PDB file of C-alpha atoms in Angstrom:
ATOM      1  CA  UNK K   1     163.523 155.942 126.423  1.00 78.00           C
ATOM      2  CA  UNK K   2     161.073 156.110 129.256  1.00 80.00           C
ATOM      3  CA  UNK K   3     159.346 152.988 128.077  1.00 86.00           C
ATOM      4  CA  UNK K   4     162.687 151.217 127.822  1.00 89.00           C
ATOM      5  CA  UNK K   5     163.517 152.135 131.414  1.00 89.00           C
ATOM      6  CA  UNK K   6     160.096 151.123 132.634  1.00 92.00           C
ATOM      7  CA  UNK K   7     160.484 147.698 131.106  1.00 92.00           C
ATOM      8  CA  UNK K   8     163.950 147.357 132.496  1.00 93.00           C
ATOM      9  CA  UNK K   9     162.782 148.313 135.969  1.00 91.00           C
ATOM     10  CA  UNK K  10     159.971 145.755 135.836  1.00 91.00           C
ATOM     11  CA  UNK K  11     162.502 143.150 134.765  1.00 93.00           C
ATOM     12  CA  UNK K  12     164.879 143.983 137.608  1.00 94.00           C
ATOM     13  CA  UNK K  13     162.113 143.807 140.185  1.00 92.00           C
ATOM     14  CA  UNK K  14     161.108 140.327 138.932  1.00 92.00           C
ATOM     15  CA  UNK K  15     164.782 139.380 138.883  1.00 93.00           C
ATOM     16  CA  UNK K  16     165.127 140.295 142.567  1.00 93.00           C
ATOM     17  CA  UNK K  17     162.272 137.930 143.410  1.00 93.00           C
ATOM     18  CA  UNK K  18     163.922 135.149 141.386  1.00 94.00           C
ATOM     19  CA  UNK K  19     167.263 135.820 143.121  1.00 93.00           C
ATOM     20  CA  UNK K  20     165.682 135.186 146.559  1.00 93.00           C
ATOM     21  CA  UNK K  21     164.060 131.904 145.340  1.00 92.00           C
ATOM     22  CA  UNK K  22     167.352 130.782 143.641  1.00 92.00           C
ATOM     23  CA  UNK K  23     169.425 131.636 146.698  1.00 91.00           C
ATOM     24  CA  UNK K  24     168.085 128.737 148.681  1.00 89.00           C
ATOM     25  CA  UNK K  25     168.687 126.347 145.838  1.00 89.00           C
ATOM     26  CA  UNK K  26     172.248 127.447 145.207  1.00 89.00           C
ATOM     27  CA  UNK K  27     173.030 127.264 148.920  1.00 89.00           C
ATOM     28  CA  UNK K  28     171.860 123.625 149.109  1.00 89.00           C
ATOM     29  CA  UNK K  29     173.727 122.673 145.999  1.00 86.00           C
ATOM     30  CA  UNK K  30     176.919 124.539 146.932  1.00 85.00           C
ATOM     31  CA  UNK K  31     177.238 122.867 150.345  1.00 87.00           C
ATOM     32  CA  UNK K  32     175.593 119.472 149.843  1.00 85.00           C
ATOM     33  CA  UNK K  33     175.759 118.781 146.082  1.00 83.00           C
ATOM     34  CA  UNK K  34     172.012 118.111 146.225  1.00 85.00           C
ATOM     35  CA  UNK K  35     169.385 119.537 143.899  1.00 85.00           C
ATOM     36  CA  UNK K  36     166.150 120.012 145.834  1.00 88.00           C
ATOM     37  CA  UNK K  37     163.478 119.251 143.255  1.00 90.00           C
ATOM     38  CA  UNK K  38     160.767 120.221 145.785  1.00 92.00           C
ATOM     39  CA  UNK K  39     162.061 123.813 146.051  1.00 92.00           C
ATOM     40  CA  UNK K  40     159.157 125.270 144.057  1.00 92.00           C
ATOM     41  CA  UNK K  41     156.621 123.325 146.041  1.00 94.00           C
ATOM     42  CA  UNK K  42     158.129 124.737 149.215  1.00 95.00           C
ATOM     43  CA  UNK K  43     157.325 128.177 147.804  1.00 95.00           C
ATOM     44  CA  UNK K  44     153.793 127.010 147.090  1.00 95.00           C
ATOM     45  CA  UNK K  45     153.399 125.824 150.683  1.00 96.00           C
ATOM     46  CA  UNK K  46     154.648 129.197 151.995  1.00 96.00           C
ATOM     47  CA  UNK K  47     152.031 130.947 149.817  1.00 96.00           C
ATOM     48  CA  UNK K  48     149.267 128.797 151.143  1.00 96.00           C
ATOM     49  CA  UNK K  49     150.376 129.533 154.701  1.00 96.00           C
ATOM     50  CA  UNK K  50     150.348 133.235 154.049  1.00 95.00           C
ATOM     51  CA  UNK K  51     147.001 133.030 152.119  1.00 96.00           C
ATOM     52  CA  UNK K  52     145.158 131.140 154.855  1.00 95.00           C
ATOM     53  CA  UNK K  53     146.499 133.430 157.576  1.00 95.00           C
ATOM     54  CA  UNK K  54     145.176 136.320 155.562  1.00 94.00           C
ATOM     55  CA  UNK K  55     141.882 134.679 154.727  1.00 94.00           C
ATOM     56  CA  UNK K  56     141.038 133.254 158.156  1.00 93.00           C
ATOM     57  CA  UNK K  57     142.710 135.755 160.496  1.00 93.00           C
ATOM     58  CA  UNK K  58     143.099 138.905 158.395  1.00 90.00           C
ATOM     59  CA  UNK K  59     146.822 138.859 158.814  1.00 94.00           C
ATOM     60  CA  UNK K  60     148.532 140.772 155.966  1.00 93.00           C
ATOM     61  CA  UNK K  61     151.319 139.054 153.964  1.00 93.00           C
ATOM     62  CA  UNK K  62     153.592 141.896 155.163  1.00 93.00           C
ATOM     63  CA  UNK K  63     153.359 140.200 158.584  1.00 94.00           C
ATOM     64  CA  UNK K  64     152.526 136.537 157.787  1.00 94.00           C
ATOM     65  CA  UNK K  65     155.802 136.101 155.765  1.00 95.00           C
ATOM     66  CA  UNK K  66     157.455 135.524 159.142  1.00 96.00           C
ATOM     67  CA  UNK K  67     155.140 132.504 159.823  1.00 96.00           C
ATOM     68  CA  UNK K  68     155.740 131.284 156.220  1.00 95.00           C
ATOM     69  CA  UNK K  69     159.468 131.513 156.657  1.00 95.00           C
ATOM     70  CA  UNK K  70     159.463 129.665 159.925  1.00 96.00           C
ATOM     71  CA  UNK K  71     157.037 126.972 158.676  1.00 96.00           C
ATOM     72  CA  UNK K  72     159.080 126.248 155.498  1.00 96.00           C
ATOM     73  CA  UNK K  73     162.345 126.277 157.588  1.00 95.00           C
ATOM     74  CA  UNK K  74     160.768 123.539 159.750  1.00 95.00           C
ATOM     75  CA  UNK K  75     159.454 121.699 156.618  1.00 95.00           C
ATOM     76  CA  UNK K  76     162.887 121.869 154.958  1.00 94.00           C
ATOM     77  CA  UNK K  77     164.687 120.744 158.162  1.00 94.00           C
ATOM     78  CA  UNK K  78     162.301 117.801 158.503  1.00 94.00           C
ATOM     79  CA  UNK K  79     162.764 116.989 154.817  1.00 93.00           C
ATOM     80  CA  UNK K  80     166.541 116.801 155.362  1.00 92.00           C
ATOM     81  CA  UNK K  81     166.283 114.619 158.509  1.00 92.00           C
ATOM     82  CA  UNK K  82     163.695 112.243 157.149  1.00 93.00           C
ATOM     83  CA  UNK K  83     164.645 111.986 153.499  1.00 91.00           C
ATOM     84  CA  UNK K  84     167.811 113.706 152.295  1.00 89.00           C
ATOM     85  CA  UNK K  85     170.174 112.733 155.193  1.00 89.00           C
ATOM     86  CA  UNK K  86     169.701 109.053 154.277  1.00 88.00           C
ATOM     87  CA  UNK K  87     170.941 109.768 150.694  1.00 86.00           C
ATOM     88  CA  UNK K  88     174.016 111.784 151.397  1.00 81.00           C
ATOM     89  CA  UNK K  89     177.080 109.983 149.926  1.00 79.00           C
ATOM     90  CA  UNK K  90     174.888 108.042 147.506  1.00 81.00           C
ATOM     91  CA  UNK K  91     174.560 108.875 143.751  1.00 80.00           C
ATOM     92  CA  UNK K  92     173.294 112.421 143.231  1.00 74.00           C
ATOM     93  CA  UNK K  93     170.370 111.068 141.290  1.00 83.00           C
ATOM     94  CA  UNK K  94     168.980 109.422 144.408  1.00 87.00           C
ATOM     95  CA  UNK K  95     168.404 112.739 146.210  1.00 85.00           C
ATOM     96  CA  UNK K  96     167.042 114.323 143.048  1.00 86.00           C
ATOM     97  CA  UNK K  97     164.521 111.493 142.582  1.00 90.00           C
ATOM     98  CA  UNK K  98     163.569 111.532 146.219  1.00 92.00           C
ATOM     99  CA  UNK K  99     162.891 115.291 146.256  1.00 92.00           C
ATOM    100  CA  UNK K 100     161.009 114.905 142.959  1.00 92.00           C
ATOM    101  CA  UNK K 101     158.761 112.427 144.716  1.00 94.00           C
ATOM    102  CA  UNK K 102     158.298 114.828 147.619  1.00 94.00           C
ATOM    103  CA  UNK K 103     157.362 117.658 145.122  1.00 94.00           C
ATOM    104  CA  UNK K 104     154.658 115.333 143.638  1.00 94.00           C
ATOM    105  CA  UNK K 105     153.425 114.472 147.065  1.00 95.00           C
ATOM    106  CA  UNK K 106     153.141 118.094 148.179  1.00 95.00           C
ATOM    107  CA  UNK K 107     151.542 119.240 144.955  1.00 93.00           C
ATOM    108  CA  UNK K 108     148.899 116.565 144.951  1.00 94.00           C
ATOM    109  CA  UNK K 109     148.259 116.916 148.671  1.00 94.00           C
ATOM    110  CA  UNK K 110     147.459 120.626 148.120  1.00 94.00           C
ATOM    111  CA  UNK K 111     145.398 119.786 145.041  1.00 92.00           C
ATOM    112  CA  UNK K 112     143.381 117.386 147.140  1.00 92.00           C
ATOM    113  CA  UNK K 113     142.932 119.612 150.149  1.00 92.00           C
ATOM    114  CA  UNK K 114     142.618 123.056 148.486  1.00 92.00           C
ATOM    115  CA  UNK K 115     141.319 122.259 144.936  1.00 89.00           C
ATOM    116  CA  UNK K 116     143.039 123.469 141.751  1.00 90.00           C
ATOM    117  CA  UNK K 117     141.226 126.845 142.000  1.00 91.00           C
ATOM    118  CA  UNK K 118     143.227 130.083 142.173  1.00 93.00           C
ATOM    119  CA  UNK K 119     143.004 131.698 145.594  1.00 91.00           C
ATOM    120  CA  UNK K 120     143.719 135.467 145.891  1.00 90.00           C
ATOM    121  CA  UNK K 121     143.583 137.778 148.850  1.00 89.00           C
ATOM    122  CA  UNK K 122     141.110 140.471 147.725  1.00 83.00           C
ATOM    123  CA  UNK K 123     142.570 143.238 149.918  1.00 83.00           C
ATOM    124  CA  UNK K 124     146.114 143.550 151.248  1.00 86.00           C
ATOM    125  CA  UNK K 125     148.097 146.507 152.544  1.00 85.00           C
ATOM    126  CA  UNK K 126     149.947 146.865 149.211  1.00 84.00           C
ATOM    127  CA  UNK K 127     147.467 145.602 146.628  1.00 81.00           C
ATOM    128  CA  UNK K 128     146.934 147.859 143.713  1.00 81.00           C
ATOM    129  CA  UNK K 129     149.336 150.603 144.984  1.00 85.00           C
ATOM    130  CA  UNK K 130     152.125 152.155 142.930  1.00 86.00           C
ATOM    131  CA  UNK K 131     154.845 154.688 143.444  1.00 87.00           C
ATOM    132  CA  UNK K 132     156.168 157.154 140.892  1.00 86.00           C
ATOM    133  CA  UNK K 133     159.830 157.941 140.271  1.00 81.00           C
ATOM    134  CA  UNK K 134     159.796 160.758 137.771  1.00 81.00           C
ATOM    135  CA  UNK K 135     157.980 159.395 134.749  1.00 82.00           C
ATOM    136  CA  UNK K 136     158.446 155.781 135.883  1.00 84.00           C
ATOM    137  CA  UNK K 137     155.755 153.858 137.777  1.00 86.00           C
ATOM    138  CA  UNK K 138     156.696 151.045 140.142  1.00 86.00           C
ATOM    139  CA  UNK K 139     154.340 148.422 141.424  1.00 88.00           C
ATOM    140  CA  UNK K 140     154.571 148.802 145.175  1.00 91.00           C
ATOM    141  CA  UNK K 141     154.046 145.046 146.031  1.00 90.00           C
ATOM    142  CA  UNK K 142     156.881 144.075 143.583  1.00 91.00           C
ATOM    143  CA  UNK K 143     159.131 146.917 144.892  1.00 92.00           C
ATOM    144  CA  UNK K 144     158.601 145.807 148.487  1.00 93.00           C
ATOM    145  CA  UNK K 145     159.420 142.165 147.646  1.00 92.00           C
ATOM    146  CA  UNK K 146     162.486 143.334 145.765  1.00 93.00           C
ATOM    147  CA  UNK K 147     163.689 145.180 148.837  1.00 93.00           C
ATOM    148  CA  UNK K 148     162.970 142.214 151.069  1.00 92.00           C
ATOM    149  CA  UNK K 149     164.974 140.064 148.611  1.00 93.00           C
ATOM    150  CA  UNK K 150     167.978 142.391 148.744  1.00 93.00           C
ATOM    151  CA  UNK K 151     167.937 142.473 152.569  1.00 95.00           C
ATOM    152  CA  UNK K 152     167.630 138.688 152.960  1.00 93.00           C
ATOM    153  CA  UNK K 153     170.334 137.974 150.369  1.00 92.00           C
ATOM    154  CA  UNK K 154     172.655 140.516 152.059  1.00 93.00           C
ATOM    155  CA  UNK K 155     172.035 139.017 155.524  1.00 94.00           C
ATOM    156  CA  UNK K 156     172.649 135.403 154.327  1.00 91.00           C
ATOM    157  CA  UNK K 157     175.760 136.541 152.384  1.00 90.00           C
ATOM    158  CA  UNK K 158     177.141 138.241 155.486  1.00 92.00           C
ATOM    159  CA  UNK K 159     176.210 135.201 157.600  1.00 92.00           C
ATOM    160  CA  UNK K 160     178.137 132.942 155.261  1.00 90.00           C
ATOM    161  CA  UNK K 161     181.188 135.183 154.920  1.00 89.00           C
ATOM    162  CA  UNK K 162     181.461 136.814 158.341  1.00 91.00           C
ATOM    163  CA  UNK K 163     180.404 134.415 161.106  1.00 92.00           C
ATOM    164  CA  UNK K 164     181.990 131.298 162.624  1.00 92.00           C
ATOM    165  CA  UNK K 165     178.977 129.230 161.576  1.00 92.00           C
ATOM    166  CA  UNK K 166     179.284 130.692 158.063  1.00 91.00           C
ATOM    167  CA  UNK K 167     182.905 129.738 157.949  1.00 93.00           C
ATOM    168  CA  UNK K 168     181.979 126.218 159.099  1.00 93.00           C
ATOM    169  CA  UNK K 169     179.512 126.045 156.213  1.00 91.00           C
ATOM    170  CA  UNK K 170     182.183 127.094 153.720  1.00 90.00           C
ATOM    171  CA  UNK K 171     184.602 124.521 155.136  1.00 92.00           C
ATOM    172  CA  UNK K 172     181.984 121.830 154.818  1.00 91.00           C
ATOM    173  CA  UNK K 173     181.262 122.779 151.252  1.00 88.00           C
ATOM    174  CA  UNK K 174     184.962 122.626 150.367  1.00 88.00           C
ATOM    175  CA  UNK K 175     185.840 119.250 152.010  1.00 88.00           C
ATOM    176  CA  UNK K 176     183.393 117.495 154.228  1.00 85.00           C
ATOM    177  CA  UNK K 177     185.921 114.995 155.667  1.00 87.00           C
ATOM    178  CA  UNK K 178     188.465 117.720 156.450  1.00 90.00           C
ATOM    179  CA  UNK K 179     185.771 119.732 158.155  1.00 88.00           C
ATOM    180  CA  UNK K 180     184.891 116.783 160.330  1.00 89.00           C
ATOM    181  CA  UNK K 181     188.497 116.299 161.298  1.00 89.00           C
ATOM    182  CA  UNK K 182     188.518 119.959 162.397  1.00 87.00           C
ATOM    183  CA  UNK K 183     185.576 119.227 164.767  1.00 88.00           C
ATOM    184  CA  UNK K 184     182.793 120.590 162.625  1.00 89.00           C
ATOM    185  CA  UNK K 185     179.419 118.803 162.993  1.00 90.00           C
ATOM    186  CA  UNK K 186     178.700 118.485 159.305  1.00 91.00           C
ATOM    187  CA  UNK K 187     175.356 116.769 159.929  1.00 90.00           C
ATOM    188  CA  UNK K 188     174.273 119.910 161.823  1.00 91.00           C
ATOM    189  CA  UNK K 189     175.566 122.095 159.033  1.00 93.00           C
ATOM    190  CA  UNK K 190     173.612 120.174 156.330  1.00 92.00           C
ATOM    191  CA  UNK K 191     170.439 120.481 158.375  1.00 92.00           C
ATOM    192  CA  UNK K 192     171.011 124.185 158.812  1.00 93.00           C
ATOM    193  CA  UNK K 193     171.762 124.787 155.170  1.00 93.00           C
ATOM    194  CA  UNK K 194     168.656 122.842 154.016  1.00 92.00           C
ATOM    195  CA  UNK K 195     166.651 124.909 156.534  1.00 93.00           C
ATOM    196  CA  UNK K 196     168.175 128.180 155.265  1.00 93.00           C
ATOM    197  CA  UNK K 197     167.159 127.204 151.740  1.00 92.00           C
ATOM    198  CA  UNK K 198     163.642 126.812 153.046  1.00 93.00           C
ATOM    199  CA  UNK K 199     163.692 130.192 154.781  1.00 94.00           C
ATOM    200  CA  UNK K 200     164.631 131.964 151.491  1.00 93.00           C
ATOM    201  CA  UNK K 201     161.772 130.393 149.554  1.00 93.00           C
ATOM    202  CA  UNK K 202     159.455 130.656 152.538  1.00 94.00           C
ATOM    203  CA  UNK K 203     159.897 134.453 152.789  1.00 95.00           C
ATOM    204  CA  UNK K 204     159.409 134.814 149.030  1.00 93.00           C
ATOM    205  CA  UNK K 205     156.289 132.653 149.111  1.00 93.00           C
ATOM    206  CA  UNK K 206     154.999 134.439 152.213  1.00 94.00           C
ATOM    207  CA  UNK K 207     155.093 137.781 150.466  1.00 93.00           C
ATOM    208  CA  UNK K 208     153.788 136.750 147.039  1.00 93.00           C
ATOM    209  CA  UNK K 209     150.075 136.567 147.952  1.00 93.00           C
ATOM    210  CA  UNK K 210     150.271 140.364 148.215  1.00 91.00           C
ATOM    211  CA  UNK K 211     149.557 140.412 144.482  1.00 89.00           C
ATOM    212  CA  UNK K 212     149.715 136.840 143.173  1.00 91.00           C
ATOM    213  CA  UNK K 213     147.069 134.085 143.387  1.00 93.00           C
ATOM    214  CA  UNK K 214     148.090 130.794 144.957  1.00 94.00           C
ATOM    215  CA  UNK K 215     147.261 127.389 143.458  1.00 93.00           C
ATOM    216  CA  UNK K 216     148.906 123.954 143.479  1.00 93.00           C
ATOM    217  CA  UNK K 217     150.866 124.511 140.252  1.00 92.00           C
ATOM    218  CA  UNK K 218     152.343 127.944 141.214  1.00 92.00           C
ATOM    219  CA  UNK K 219     155.606 126.494 142.528  1.00 90.00           C
ATOM    220  CA  UNK K 220     156.522 124.528 139.385  1.00 90.00           C
ATOM    221  CA  UNK K 221     157.404 127.544 137.274  1.00 89.00           C
ATOM    222  CA  UNK K 222     159.284 129.248 140.081  1.00 91.00           C
ATOM    223  CA  UNK K 223     161.187 126.046 140.805  1.00 90.00           C
ATOM    224  CA  UNK K 224     162.217 125.747 137.172  1.00 91.00           C
ATOM    225  CA  UNK K 225     163.230 129.438 136.930  1.00 91.00           C
ATOM    226  CA  UNK K 226     165.255 129.058 140.142  1.00 90.00           C
ATOM    227  CA  UNK K 227     167.027 125.988 138.676  1.00 90.00           C
ATOM    228  CA  UNK K 228     167.869 127.945 135.544  1.00 91.00           C
ATOM    229  CA  UNK K 229     169.173 130.889 137.560  1.00 91.00           C
ATOM    230  CA  UNK K 230     171.450 128.597 139.594  1.00 90.00           C
ATOM    231  CA  UNK K 231     172.635 126.653 136.533  1.00 89.00           C
ATOM    232  CA  UNK K 232     173.299 129.836 134.559  1.00 89.00           C
ATOM    233  CA  UNK K 233     175.103 131.568 137.397  1.00 86.00           C
ATOM    234  CA  UNK K 234     177.137 128.507 138.344  1.00 83.00           C
ATOM    235  CA  UNK K 235     176.030 125.923 140.877  1.00 77.00           C
ATOM    236  CA  UNK K 236     176.921 127.040 144.315  1.00 76.00           C
ATOM    237  CA  UNK K 237     177.749 130.710 143.418  1.00 83.00           C
ATOM    238  CA  UNK K 238     175.509 133.241 145.343  1.00 85.00           C
ATOM    239  CA  UNK K 239     176.846 136.145 143.215  1.00 87.00           C
ATOM    240  CA  UNK K 240     176.368 134.042 140.033  1.00 88.00           C
ATOM    241  CA  UNK K 241     172.741 133.123 140.778  1.00 90.00           C
ATOM    242  CA  UNK K 242     171.981 136.764 141.708  1.00 91.00           C
ATOM    243  CA  UNK K 243     173.439 138.045 138.473  1.00 92.00           C
ATOM    244  CA  UNK K 244     171.711 135.337 136.393  1.00 92.00           C
ATOM    245  CA  UNK K 245     168.401 136.105 138.199  1.00 93.00           C
ATOM    246  CA  UNK K 246     168.530 139.798 137.178  1.00 94.00           C
ATOM    247  CA  UNK K 247     169.492 138.794 133.605  1.00 93.00           C
ATOM    248  CA  UNK K 248     166.552 136.399 133.369  1.00 94.00           C
ATOM    249  CA  UNK K 249     164.210 139.045 134.754  1.00 94.00           C
ATOM    250  CA  UNK K 250     165.376 141.557 132.123  1.00 94.00           C
ATOM    251  CA  UNK K 251     165.163 138.967 129.279  1.00 94.00           C
ATOM    252  CA  UNK K 252     161.669 137.979 130.343  1.00 92.00           C
ATOM    253  CA  UNK K 253     160.462 141.596 130.558  1.00 93.00           C
ATOM    254  CA  UNK K 254     161.922 142.704 127.184  1.00 93.00           C
ATOM    255  CA  UNK K 255     160.906 139.554 125.322  1.00 93.00           C
ATOM    256  CA  UNK K 256     157.412 139.764 126.789  1.00 91.00           C
ATOM    257  CA  UNK K 257     157.000 143.370 125.645  1.00 90.00           C
ATOM    258  CA  UNK K 258     158.859 143.581 122.332  1.00 91.00           C
ATOM    259  CA  UNK K 259     157.998 140.095 121.021  1.00 90.00           C
ATOM    260  CA  UNK K 260     154.903 138.720 122.795  1.00 87.00           C
ATOM    261  CA  UNK K 261     154.062 137.734 126.352  1.00 86.00           C
ATOM    262  CA  UNK K 262     153.689 134.108 125.314  1.00 85.00           C
ATOM    263  CA  UNK K 263     157.340 134.114 124.131  1.00 86.00           C
ATOM    264  CA  UNK K 264     158.941 135.471 127.217  1.00 88.00           C
ATOM    265  CA  UNK K 265     159.835 132.136 128.697  1.00 89.00           C
ATOM    266  CA  UNK K 266     160.926 130.900 125.237  1.00 92.00           C
ATOM    267  CA  UNK K 267     163.506 133.686 125.297  1.00 92.00           C
ATOM    268  CA  UNK K 268     164.603 132.773 128.833  1.00 91.00           C
ATOM    269  CA  UNK K 269     165.050 129.064 128.008  1.00 91.00           C
ATOM    270  CA  UNK K 270     166.879 129.996 124.797  1.00 92.00           C
ATOM    271  CA  UNK K 271     169.283 132.176 126.825  1.00 91.00           C
ATOM    272  CA  UNK K 272     169.779 129.352 129.259  1.00 90.00           C
ATOM    273  CA  UNK K 273     170.574 126.969 126.379  1.00 91.00           C
ATOM    274  CA  UNK K 274     173.080 129.364 124.898  1.00 91.00           C
ATOM    275  CA  UNK K 275     174.873 129.929 128.213  1.00 89.00           C
ATOM    276  CA  UNK K 276     175.165 126.278 129.132  1.00 87.00           C
ATOM    277  CA  UNK K 277     176.476 125.454 125.614  1.00 90.00           C
ATOM    278  CA  UNK K 278     179.155 128.134 125.878  1.00 89.00           C
ATOM    279  CA  UNK K 279     179.845 127.812 129.603  1.00 85.00           C
ATOM    280  CA  UNK K 280     178.657 124.464 130.872  1.00 82.00           C
ATOM    281  CA  UNK K 281     179.513 125.332 134.481  1.00 81.00           C
ATOM    282  CA  UNK K 282     177.659 128.617 134.331  1.00 79.00           C
ATOM    283  CA  UNK K 283     178.692 132.278 134.046  1.00 80.00           C
ATOM    284  CA  UNK K 284     180.452 132.265 137.484  1.00 80.00           C
ATOM    285  CA  UNK K 285     181.331 128.567 137.558  1.00 64.00           C
ATOM    286  CA  UNK K 286     184.859 127.164 137.538  1.00 57.00           C
TER     287      UNK K 286
END
């Protein structure tokens, strides 16, 4: 029983991380009907920001996540202004292909500047530390990231549901033209939402160098998992992507332990396939 709980706990902690990464993607889709294919590469950029601040200036990821979040917010906002804003109202495939091109650009830029080698901060405030809860052992870096994820998700959820700006975002997502007639600056809303999506992935990426190496390909898998979380939960549903992220974390952990580590993503993709076949709009879609 202890082993079962230990695996479940590890899966939930990973699921929390996926939930934070997926939150940005589901926000952008829910409001703008745009799939940001460069979402994973934004996370990779955030990891490099945190890594270089740690390597050059000895700033721990527990502090440098702020810089990563701000940097990726600005990067996402600039992406919206320079690329995505020109494609709003055009076929959805246009924005998807444009952000795919951006993802290739960012990945190859980092490959050129930083090499394909893995870069890992040798010593961080949390590296190698664990905490014990009864007979269960938690990785402290993963636990801290999970707590950060819960806090950020709660803040953004409250922002969306309890503030005037959040209500304006909801109105824009429901009917853009009606929102404009009510005096809402939808262009400003779109820029803010794209930036918020960047903040989510920027914070996640800023914290990850605590225990994970950074390299140009690191964002690809996270981007794919985030897309699956959003599709499984229902595009645009924050609760749906959160639930799907926890489910994927659990499936990944149990399949990796009870079958084989190499099959853990096979199980995740199989689950995704079953869900979209039974519920094409996702578990919380309608």
